[in-house]
Every structure is written in structure tokens, then in C-alpha cells.
PDB file of C-alpha atoms in Angstrom:
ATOM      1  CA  UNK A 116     105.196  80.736 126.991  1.00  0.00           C
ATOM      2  CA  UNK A 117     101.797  82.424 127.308  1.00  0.00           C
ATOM      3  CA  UNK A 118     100.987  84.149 131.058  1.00  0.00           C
ATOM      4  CA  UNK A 119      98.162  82.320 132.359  1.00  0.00           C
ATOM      5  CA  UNK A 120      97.524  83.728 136.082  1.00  0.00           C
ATOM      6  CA  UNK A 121      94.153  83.789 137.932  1.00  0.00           C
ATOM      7  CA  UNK A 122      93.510  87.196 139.650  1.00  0.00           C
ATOM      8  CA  UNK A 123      91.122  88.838 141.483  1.00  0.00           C
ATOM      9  CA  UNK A 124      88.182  90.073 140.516  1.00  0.00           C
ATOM     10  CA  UNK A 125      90.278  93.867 141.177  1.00  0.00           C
ATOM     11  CA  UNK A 126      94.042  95.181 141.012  1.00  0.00           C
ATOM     12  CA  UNK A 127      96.997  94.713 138.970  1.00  0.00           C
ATOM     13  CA  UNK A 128      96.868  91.512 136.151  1.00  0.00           C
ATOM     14  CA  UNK A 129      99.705  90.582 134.988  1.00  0.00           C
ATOM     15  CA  UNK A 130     100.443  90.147 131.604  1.00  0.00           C
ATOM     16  CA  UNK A 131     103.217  89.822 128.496  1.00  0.00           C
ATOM     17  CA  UNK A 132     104.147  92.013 125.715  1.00  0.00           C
ATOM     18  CA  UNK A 133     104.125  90.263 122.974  1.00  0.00           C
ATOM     19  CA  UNK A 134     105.406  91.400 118.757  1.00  0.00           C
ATOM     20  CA  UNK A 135     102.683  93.060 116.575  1.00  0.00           C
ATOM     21  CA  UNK A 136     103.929  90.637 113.773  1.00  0.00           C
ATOM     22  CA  UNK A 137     106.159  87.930 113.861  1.00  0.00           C
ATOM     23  CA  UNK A 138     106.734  86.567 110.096  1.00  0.00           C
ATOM     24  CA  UNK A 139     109.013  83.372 108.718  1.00  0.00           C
ATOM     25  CA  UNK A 140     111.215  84.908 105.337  1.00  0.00           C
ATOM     26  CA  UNK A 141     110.927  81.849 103.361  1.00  0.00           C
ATOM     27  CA  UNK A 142     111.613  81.332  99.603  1.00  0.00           C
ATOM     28  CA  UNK A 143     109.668  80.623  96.965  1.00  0.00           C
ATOM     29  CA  UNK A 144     112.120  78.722  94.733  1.00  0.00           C
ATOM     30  CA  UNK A 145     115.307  76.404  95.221  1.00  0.00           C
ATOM     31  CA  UNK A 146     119.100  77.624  94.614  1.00  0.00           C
ATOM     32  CA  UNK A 147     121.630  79.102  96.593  1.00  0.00           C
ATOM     33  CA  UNK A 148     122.465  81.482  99.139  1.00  0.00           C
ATOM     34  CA  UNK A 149     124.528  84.367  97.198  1.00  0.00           C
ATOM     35  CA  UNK A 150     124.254  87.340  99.901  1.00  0.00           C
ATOM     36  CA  UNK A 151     122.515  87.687 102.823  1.00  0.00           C
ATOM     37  CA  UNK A 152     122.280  91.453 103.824  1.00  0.00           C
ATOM     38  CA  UNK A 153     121.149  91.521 107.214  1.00  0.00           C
ATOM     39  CA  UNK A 154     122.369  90.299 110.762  1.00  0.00           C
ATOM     40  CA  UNK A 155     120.734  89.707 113.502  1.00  0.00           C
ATOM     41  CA  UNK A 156     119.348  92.707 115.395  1.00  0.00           C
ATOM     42  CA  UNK A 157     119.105  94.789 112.526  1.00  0.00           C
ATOM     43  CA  UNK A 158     116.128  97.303 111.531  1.00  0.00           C
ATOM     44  CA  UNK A 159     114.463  96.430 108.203  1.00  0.00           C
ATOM     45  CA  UNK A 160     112.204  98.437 106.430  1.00  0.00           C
ATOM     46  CA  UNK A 161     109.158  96.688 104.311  1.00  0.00           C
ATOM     47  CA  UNK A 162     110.421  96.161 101.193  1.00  0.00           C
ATOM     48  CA  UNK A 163     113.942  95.922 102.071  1.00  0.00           C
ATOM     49  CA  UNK A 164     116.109  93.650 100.268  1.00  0.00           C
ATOM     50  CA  UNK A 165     117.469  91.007 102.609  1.00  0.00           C
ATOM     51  CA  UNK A 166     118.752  88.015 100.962  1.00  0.00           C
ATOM     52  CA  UNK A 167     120.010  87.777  97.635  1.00  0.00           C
ATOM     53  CA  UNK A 168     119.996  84.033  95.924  1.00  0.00           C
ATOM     54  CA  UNK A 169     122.108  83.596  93.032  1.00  0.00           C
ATOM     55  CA  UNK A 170     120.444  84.498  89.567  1.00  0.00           C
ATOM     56  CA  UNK A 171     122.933  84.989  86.430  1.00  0.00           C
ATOM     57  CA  UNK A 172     121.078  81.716  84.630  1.00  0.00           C
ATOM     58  CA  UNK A 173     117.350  83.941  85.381  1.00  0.00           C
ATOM     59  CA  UNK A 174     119.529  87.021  84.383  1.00  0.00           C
ATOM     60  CA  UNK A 175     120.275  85.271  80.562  1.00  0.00           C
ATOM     61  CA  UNK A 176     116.962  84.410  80.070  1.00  0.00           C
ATOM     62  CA  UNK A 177     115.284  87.574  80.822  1.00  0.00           C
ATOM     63  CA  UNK A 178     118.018  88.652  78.169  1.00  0.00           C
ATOM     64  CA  UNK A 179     117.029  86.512  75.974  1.00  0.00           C
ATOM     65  CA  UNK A 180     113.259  87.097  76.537  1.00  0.00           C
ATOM     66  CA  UNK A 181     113.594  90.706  75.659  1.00  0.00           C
ATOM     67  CA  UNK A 182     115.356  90.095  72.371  1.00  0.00           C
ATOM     68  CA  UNK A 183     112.363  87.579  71.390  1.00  0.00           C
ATOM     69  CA  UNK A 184     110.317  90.190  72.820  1.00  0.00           C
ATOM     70  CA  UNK A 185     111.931  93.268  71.064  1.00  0.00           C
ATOM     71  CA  UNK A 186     111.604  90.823  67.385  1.00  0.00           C
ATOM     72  CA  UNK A 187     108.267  89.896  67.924  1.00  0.00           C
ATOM     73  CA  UNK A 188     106.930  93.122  68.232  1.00  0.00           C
ATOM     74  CA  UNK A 189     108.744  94.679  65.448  1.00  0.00           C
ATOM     75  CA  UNK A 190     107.105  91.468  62.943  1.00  0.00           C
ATOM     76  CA  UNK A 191     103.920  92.444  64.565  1.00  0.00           C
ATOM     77  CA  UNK A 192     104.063  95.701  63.771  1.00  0.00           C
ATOM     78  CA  UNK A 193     104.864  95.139  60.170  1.00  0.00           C
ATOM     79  CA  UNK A 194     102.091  92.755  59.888  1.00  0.00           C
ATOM     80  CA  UNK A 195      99.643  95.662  60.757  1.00  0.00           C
ATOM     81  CA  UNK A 196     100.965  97.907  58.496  1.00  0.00           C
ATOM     82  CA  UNK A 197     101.211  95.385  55.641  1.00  0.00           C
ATOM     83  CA  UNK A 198      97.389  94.857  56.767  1.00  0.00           C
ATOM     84  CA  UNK A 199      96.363  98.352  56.245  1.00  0.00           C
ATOM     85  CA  UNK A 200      98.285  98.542  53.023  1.00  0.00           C
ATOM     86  CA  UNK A 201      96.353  95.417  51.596  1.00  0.00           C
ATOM     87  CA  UNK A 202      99.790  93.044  51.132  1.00  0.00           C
ATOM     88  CA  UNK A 203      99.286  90.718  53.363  1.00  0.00           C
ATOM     89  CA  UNK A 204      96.134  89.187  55.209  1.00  0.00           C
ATOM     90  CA  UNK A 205      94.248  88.839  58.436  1.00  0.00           C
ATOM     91  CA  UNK A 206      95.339  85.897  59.499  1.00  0.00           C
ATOM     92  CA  UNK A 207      98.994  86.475  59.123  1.00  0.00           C
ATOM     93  CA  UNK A 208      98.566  89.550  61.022  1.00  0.00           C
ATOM     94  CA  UNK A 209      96.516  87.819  63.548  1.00  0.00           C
ATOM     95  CA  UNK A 210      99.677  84.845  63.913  1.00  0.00           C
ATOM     96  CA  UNK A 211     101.856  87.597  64.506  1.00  0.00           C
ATOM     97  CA  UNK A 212      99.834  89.265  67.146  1.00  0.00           C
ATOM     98  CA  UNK A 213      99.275  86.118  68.852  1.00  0.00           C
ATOM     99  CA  UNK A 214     103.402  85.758  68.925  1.00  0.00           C
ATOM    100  CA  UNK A 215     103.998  88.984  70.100  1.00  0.00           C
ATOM    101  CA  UNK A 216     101.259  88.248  73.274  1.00  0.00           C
ATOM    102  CA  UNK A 217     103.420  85.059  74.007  1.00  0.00           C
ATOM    103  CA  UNK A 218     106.628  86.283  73.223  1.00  0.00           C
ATOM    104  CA  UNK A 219     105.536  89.446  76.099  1.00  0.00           C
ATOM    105  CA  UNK A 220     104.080  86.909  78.554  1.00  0.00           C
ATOM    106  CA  UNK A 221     107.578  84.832  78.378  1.00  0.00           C
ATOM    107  CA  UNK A 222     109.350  88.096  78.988  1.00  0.00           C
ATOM    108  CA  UNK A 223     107.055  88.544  82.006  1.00  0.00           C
ATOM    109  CA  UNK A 224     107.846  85.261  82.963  1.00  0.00           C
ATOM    110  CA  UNK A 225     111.350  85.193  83.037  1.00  0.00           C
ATOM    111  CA  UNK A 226     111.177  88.505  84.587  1.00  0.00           C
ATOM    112  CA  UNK A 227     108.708  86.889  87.736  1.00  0.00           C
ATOM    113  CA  UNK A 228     111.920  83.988  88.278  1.00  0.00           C
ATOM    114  CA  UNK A 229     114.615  86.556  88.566  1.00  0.00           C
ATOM    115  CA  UNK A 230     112.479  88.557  90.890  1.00  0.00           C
ATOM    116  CA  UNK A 231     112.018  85.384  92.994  1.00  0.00           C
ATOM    117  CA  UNK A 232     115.734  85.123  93.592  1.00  0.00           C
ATOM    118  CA  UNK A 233     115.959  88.241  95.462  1.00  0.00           C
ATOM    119  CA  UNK A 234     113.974  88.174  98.836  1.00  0.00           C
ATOM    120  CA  UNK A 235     112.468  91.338 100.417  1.00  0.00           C
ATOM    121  CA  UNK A 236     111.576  91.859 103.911  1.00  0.00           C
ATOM    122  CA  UNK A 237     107.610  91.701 104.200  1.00  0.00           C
ATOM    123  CA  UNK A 238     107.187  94.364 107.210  1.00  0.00           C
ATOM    124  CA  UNK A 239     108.729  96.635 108.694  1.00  0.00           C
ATOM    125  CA  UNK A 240     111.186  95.433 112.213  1.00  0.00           C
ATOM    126  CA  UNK A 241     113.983  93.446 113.447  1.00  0.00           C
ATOM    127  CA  UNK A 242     115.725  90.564 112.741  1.00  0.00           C
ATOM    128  CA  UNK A 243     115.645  87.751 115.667  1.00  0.00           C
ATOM    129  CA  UNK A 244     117.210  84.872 113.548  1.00  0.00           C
ATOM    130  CA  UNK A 245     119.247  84.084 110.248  1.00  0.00           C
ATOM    131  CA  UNK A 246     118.899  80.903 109.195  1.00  0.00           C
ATOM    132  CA  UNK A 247     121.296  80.698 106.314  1.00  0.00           C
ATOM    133  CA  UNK A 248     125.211  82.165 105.086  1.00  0.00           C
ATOM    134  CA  UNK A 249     126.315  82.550 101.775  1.00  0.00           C
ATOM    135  CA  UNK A 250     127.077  79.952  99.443  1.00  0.00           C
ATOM    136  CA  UNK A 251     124.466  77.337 101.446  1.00  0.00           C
ATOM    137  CA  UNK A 252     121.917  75.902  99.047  1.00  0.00           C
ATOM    138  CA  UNK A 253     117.718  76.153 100.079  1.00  0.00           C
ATOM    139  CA  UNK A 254     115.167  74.438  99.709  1.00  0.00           C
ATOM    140  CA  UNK A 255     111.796  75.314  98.578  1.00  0.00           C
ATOM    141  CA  UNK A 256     109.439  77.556 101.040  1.00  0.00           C
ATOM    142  CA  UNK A 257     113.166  76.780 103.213  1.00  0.00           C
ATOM    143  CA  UNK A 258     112.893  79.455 106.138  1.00  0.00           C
ATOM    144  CA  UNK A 259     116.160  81.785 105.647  1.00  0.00           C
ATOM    145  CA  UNK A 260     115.056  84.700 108.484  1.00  0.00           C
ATOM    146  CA  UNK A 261     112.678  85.135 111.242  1.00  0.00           C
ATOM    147  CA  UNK A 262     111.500  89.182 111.416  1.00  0.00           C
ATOM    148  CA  UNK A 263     109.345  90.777 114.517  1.00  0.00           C
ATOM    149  CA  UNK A 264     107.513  93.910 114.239  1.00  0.00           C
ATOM    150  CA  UNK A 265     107.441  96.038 117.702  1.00  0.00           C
ATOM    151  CA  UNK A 266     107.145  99.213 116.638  1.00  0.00           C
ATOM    152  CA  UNK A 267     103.660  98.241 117.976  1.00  0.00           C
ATOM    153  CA  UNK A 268     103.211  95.542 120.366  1.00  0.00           C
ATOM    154  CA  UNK A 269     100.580  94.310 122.428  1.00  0.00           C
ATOM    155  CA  UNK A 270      99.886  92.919 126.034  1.00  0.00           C
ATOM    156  CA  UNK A 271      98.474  90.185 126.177  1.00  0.00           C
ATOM    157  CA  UNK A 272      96.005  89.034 129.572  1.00  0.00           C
ATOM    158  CA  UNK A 273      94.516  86.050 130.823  1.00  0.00           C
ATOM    159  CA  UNK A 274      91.103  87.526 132.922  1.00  0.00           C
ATOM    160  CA  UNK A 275      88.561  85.716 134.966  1.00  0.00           C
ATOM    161  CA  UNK A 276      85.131  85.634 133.466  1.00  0.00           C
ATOM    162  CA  UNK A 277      83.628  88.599 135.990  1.00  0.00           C
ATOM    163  CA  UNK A 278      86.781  90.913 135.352  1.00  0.00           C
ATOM    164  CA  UNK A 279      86.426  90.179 131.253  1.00  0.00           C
ATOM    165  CA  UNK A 280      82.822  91.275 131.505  1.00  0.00           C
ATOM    166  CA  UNK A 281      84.513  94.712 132.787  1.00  0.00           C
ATOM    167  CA  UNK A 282      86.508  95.285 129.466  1.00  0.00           C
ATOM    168  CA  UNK A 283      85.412  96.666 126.460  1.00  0.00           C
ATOM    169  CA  UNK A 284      86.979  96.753 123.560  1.00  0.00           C
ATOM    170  CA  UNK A 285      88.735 100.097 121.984  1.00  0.00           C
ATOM    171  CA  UNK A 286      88.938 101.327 126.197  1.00  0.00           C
ATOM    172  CA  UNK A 287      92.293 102.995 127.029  1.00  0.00           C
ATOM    173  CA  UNK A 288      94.130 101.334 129.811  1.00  0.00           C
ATOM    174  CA  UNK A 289      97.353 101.969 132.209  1.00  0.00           C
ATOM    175  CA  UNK A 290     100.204  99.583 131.754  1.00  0.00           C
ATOM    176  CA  UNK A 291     102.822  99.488 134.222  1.00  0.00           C
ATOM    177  CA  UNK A 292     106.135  97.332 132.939  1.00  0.00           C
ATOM    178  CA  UNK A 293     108.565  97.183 136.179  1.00  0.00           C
ATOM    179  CA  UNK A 294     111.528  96.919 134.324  1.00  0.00           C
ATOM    180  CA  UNK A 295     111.160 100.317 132.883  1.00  0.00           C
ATOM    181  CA  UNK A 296     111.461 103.879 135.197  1.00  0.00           C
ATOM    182  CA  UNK A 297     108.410 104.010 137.402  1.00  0.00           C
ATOM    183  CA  UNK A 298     107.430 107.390 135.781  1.00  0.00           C
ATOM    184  CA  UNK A 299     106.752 105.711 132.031  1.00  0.00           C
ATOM    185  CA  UNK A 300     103.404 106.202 131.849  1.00  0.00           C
ATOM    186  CA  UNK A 301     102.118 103.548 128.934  1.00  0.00           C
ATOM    187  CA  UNK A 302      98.550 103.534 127.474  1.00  0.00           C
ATOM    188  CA  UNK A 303      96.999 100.616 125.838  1.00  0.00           C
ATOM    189  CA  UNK A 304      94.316 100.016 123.916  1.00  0.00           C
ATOM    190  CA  UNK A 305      92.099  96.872 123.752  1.00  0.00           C
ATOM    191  CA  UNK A 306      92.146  95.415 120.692  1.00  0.00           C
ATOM    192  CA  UNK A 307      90.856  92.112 120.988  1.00  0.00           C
ATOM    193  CA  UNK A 308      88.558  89.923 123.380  1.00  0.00           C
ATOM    194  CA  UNK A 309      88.703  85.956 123.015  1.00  0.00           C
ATOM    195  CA  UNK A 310      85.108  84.581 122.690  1.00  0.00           C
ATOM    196  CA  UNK A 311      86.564  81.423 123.936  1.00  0.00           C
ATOM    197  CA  UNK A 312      86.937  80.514 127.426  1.00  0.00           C
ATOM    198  CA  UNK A 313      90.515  78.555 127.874  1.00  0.00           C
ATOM    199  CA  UNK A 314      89.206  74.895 129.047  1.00  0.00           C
ATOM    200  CA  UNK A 315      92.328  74.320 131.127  1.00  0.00           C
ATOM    201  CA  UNK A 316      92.371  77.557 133.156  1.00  0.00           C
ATOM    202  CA  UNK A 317      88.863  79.008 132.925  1.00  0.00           C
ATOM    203  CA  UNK A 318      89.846  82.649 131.802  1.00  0.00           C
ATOM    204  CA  UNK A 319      89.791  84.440 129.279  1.00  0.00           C
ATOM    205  CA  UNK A 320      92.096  86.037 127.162  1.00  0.00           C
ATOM    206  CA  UNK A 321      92.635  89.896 126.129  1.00  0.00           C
ATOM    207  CA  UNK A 322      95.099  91.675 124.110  1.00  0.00           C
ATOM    208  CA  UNK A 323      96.020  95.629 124.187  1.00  0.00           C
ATOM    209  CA  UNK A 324      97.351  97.410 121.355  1.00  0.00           C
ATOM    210  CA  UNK A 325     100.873  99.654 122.684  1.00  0.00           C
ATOM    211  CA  UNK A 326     102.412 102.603 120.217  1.00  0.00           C
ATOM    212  CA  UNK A 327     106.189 101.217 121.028  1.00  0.00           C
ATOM    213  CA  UNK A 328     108.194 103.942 118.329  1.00  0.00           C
ATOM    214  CA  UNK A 329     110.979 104.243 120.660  1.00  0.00           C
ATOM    215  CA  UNK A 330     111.174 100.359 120.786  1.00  0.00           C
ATOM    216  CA  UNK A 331     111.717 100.341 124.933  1.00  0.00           C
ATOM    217  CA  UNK A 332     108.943  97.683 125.200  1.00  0.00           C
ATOM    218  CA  UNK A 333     110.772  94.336 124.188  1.00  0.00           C
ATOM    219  CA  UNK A 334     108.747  91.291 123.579  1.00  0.00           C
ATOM    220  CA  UNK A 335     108.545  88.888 126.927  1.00  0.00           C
ATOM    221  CA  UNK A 336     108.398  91.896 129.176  1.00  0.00           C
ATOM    222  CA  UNK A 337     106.246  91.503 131.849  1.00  0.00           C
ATOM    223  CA  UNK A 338     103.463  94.166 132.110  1.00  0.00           C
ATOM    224  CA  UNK A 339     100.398  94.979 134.976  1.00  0.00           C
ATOM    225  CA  UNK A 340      97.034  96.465 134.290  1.00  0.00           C
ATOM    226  CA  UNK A 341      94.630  97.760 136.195  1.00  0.00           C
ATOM    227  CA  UNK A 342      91.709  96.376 134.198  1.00  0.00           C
ATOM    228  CA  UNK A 343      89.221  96.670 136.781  1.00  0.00           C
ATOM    229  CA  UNK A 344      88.194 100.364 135.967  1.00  0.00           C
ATOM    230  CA  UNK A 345      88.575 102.125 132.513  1.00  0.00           C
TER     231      UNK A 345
END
């Protein structure tokens, strides 16, 4: 729920920290659920395999592929050297050329569907849900896993239009989060300020960009500023 409070034009406004990135793991084709690899909680990396769907039939055909592959290029091969040798003629090289192309583009093609069956994390963070368990079958573009990234985060501010025409973007301000020791000193930058007035409230909204490495700002914290001076 977003933090809509109206303040004074000076002193503390509150706010909520909120994930850099929050992504939905879907996948792109139908089948089922052979390993998932993750729990919630857990670190990913980008990249990181997460869930693996089963694949022995995309397995076979990239096999197969290959092999059609592997013969096509060895005919088209001998066609160019039976070219150059005067035996046989253009347009038998040219067929064989032409199968090699499709027999490579059918490789790459079977090769794109087993890819598809293993899904990779798209950013860097945590885990907050897992949507399926092995053996389950899913659904095209099916969510399987929900992934935030807070390794930055950012606060998040609804101002009044005088104290928005004090803040500029790329200013460093103080944040003070009161669930954390009183000495954490935490600087944020401002990142991003909303053209749009909200029609409901009348303010205006502002986000700050926080460094969070040692992850000790969770998203839903609640978080002050002093946004009157820079």
C-alpha cells in the first residue's frame, strides 16, 4: 500500500522503502515442472538457473538436428569441391548449400526449445514466492516465481506541491528508518520526480535511490526525510 501523508511545508516526511526491481519468472512454453532449485528466501544471481522443466523429447531432437546438421554439411562440402573440379554444376551445389542453411537453422531451432525448458533468474535478488513443485504441469507465460532486487532500493515520498518545488533531482538526502540503530546514517539520492500531481491527495510523488549491499533495508520499512533542505 503506497504512503500517502500530507506534511508540512518543513520536517521529517515519511515515506516507504520500496524493491529496486520486482520481476514475475514466467515461462515461455507449456510442460512440466521437473526441478525447481530455489526456495523461498534464497539469493539468486542473474543468470542463475532456477527452475528446470522437463526436456528429454527437446533433448532427441537437438540430437537429431545435429546429425542432419553434421550430413548436410559434409554433402555441401562435397558439392563445392565437385564444383571446383568441374563434375558437377552450380545448381546442385547451390541445392546443397541451401540444405545445409536449413538443416543449421533447424539445429538452431531445436536448440532455442531446449533452452526454453530451463528458466534463469533475470536479476540479481531474492526469492519472495514459488509458485510451483515438481512434477506440476504450466501453462504458457504461467508465473512459477516472484524475485525482488534490494541490493538497491528506494524511498518512496508523497510531498506537497511547495515542499516538491524544494527537491531536485540527483540531491543527496538523510534517511532515518526507526527500526534500525539510531546511529545508521543512510544517504539517498533522488532519482525521480512525478510530473503528475495525484488527483485524490494533491501531492506529489518522489523516489530516492538507497545503496542497500548489506540488505538491512527490507522493503515496507518505514523511512523519514528531511526534504526541506539539501
Amino acid at each position: 500500500m503506497l504512503l500517502m501523508v500530507s506534511v508540512a511545508e518543513a520536517g521529517a516526511v515519511p515515506g516507504l522503502i520500496i524493491p529496486l526491481h520486482e520481476v514475475k519468472v514466467g515461462t515461455p512454453v507449456e510442460g512440466l515442472v521437473k526441478e525447481v532449485l530455489v526456495s523461498e528466501g534464497d539469493s539468486v544471481e542473474s543468470g542463475q538457473v532456477v527452475v528446470q522443466l522437463t526436456d528429454d523429447l527437446e533433448k532427441l531432437d537437438l540430437e537429431r538436428a545435429e546429425k542432419v546438421l553434421e550430413k548436410a554439411k559434409f554433402d555441401h562440402e562435397a558439392a563445392q569441391k565437385l564444383l571446383k573440379e568441374n563434375i558437377s554444376t552450380r545448381e546442385e551445389a547451390l541445392r546443397k548449400s541451401i540444405e545445409h542453411d536449413l538443416a543449421r537453422i533447424q539445429r538452431d531451432a531445436a536448440r532455442v526449445r531446449l533452452e526454453q525448458k530451463t528458466l534463469r533468474a533475470p536479476l540479481q535478488g531474492v526469492v519472495v514466492n514459488r509458485g510451483k513443485e515438481p512434477g506440476e504441469a504450466v501453462q504458457l507465460h504461467e508465473v512459477l516465481l516472484e524475485i525482488v532486487h534490494i541490493r538497491q532500493v528506494e524511498a518512496q515520498f508523497y510531498l506537497e506541491p511547495a515542499q516538491a518545488l524544494k527537491v531536485k533531482k540527483g540531491e543527496k538526502r538523510k534517511l532515518r528508518v526507526s527500526s534500525l540503530p539510531e546511529s545508521a546514517e543512510i544517504l539517498g539520492e533522488v532519482v525521480f520526480l512525478d510530473p503528475r500531481m495525484d488527483a485524490e491527495s494533491g501531492l506529489y510523488r518522489v523516489k530516492l535511490r538507497v545503496d542497500n549491499a548489506d540488505l538491512r533495508l527490507k522493503a515496507g520499512m518505514r523511512v523519514e526525510a528531511d526534504l526541506a533542505q539539501p
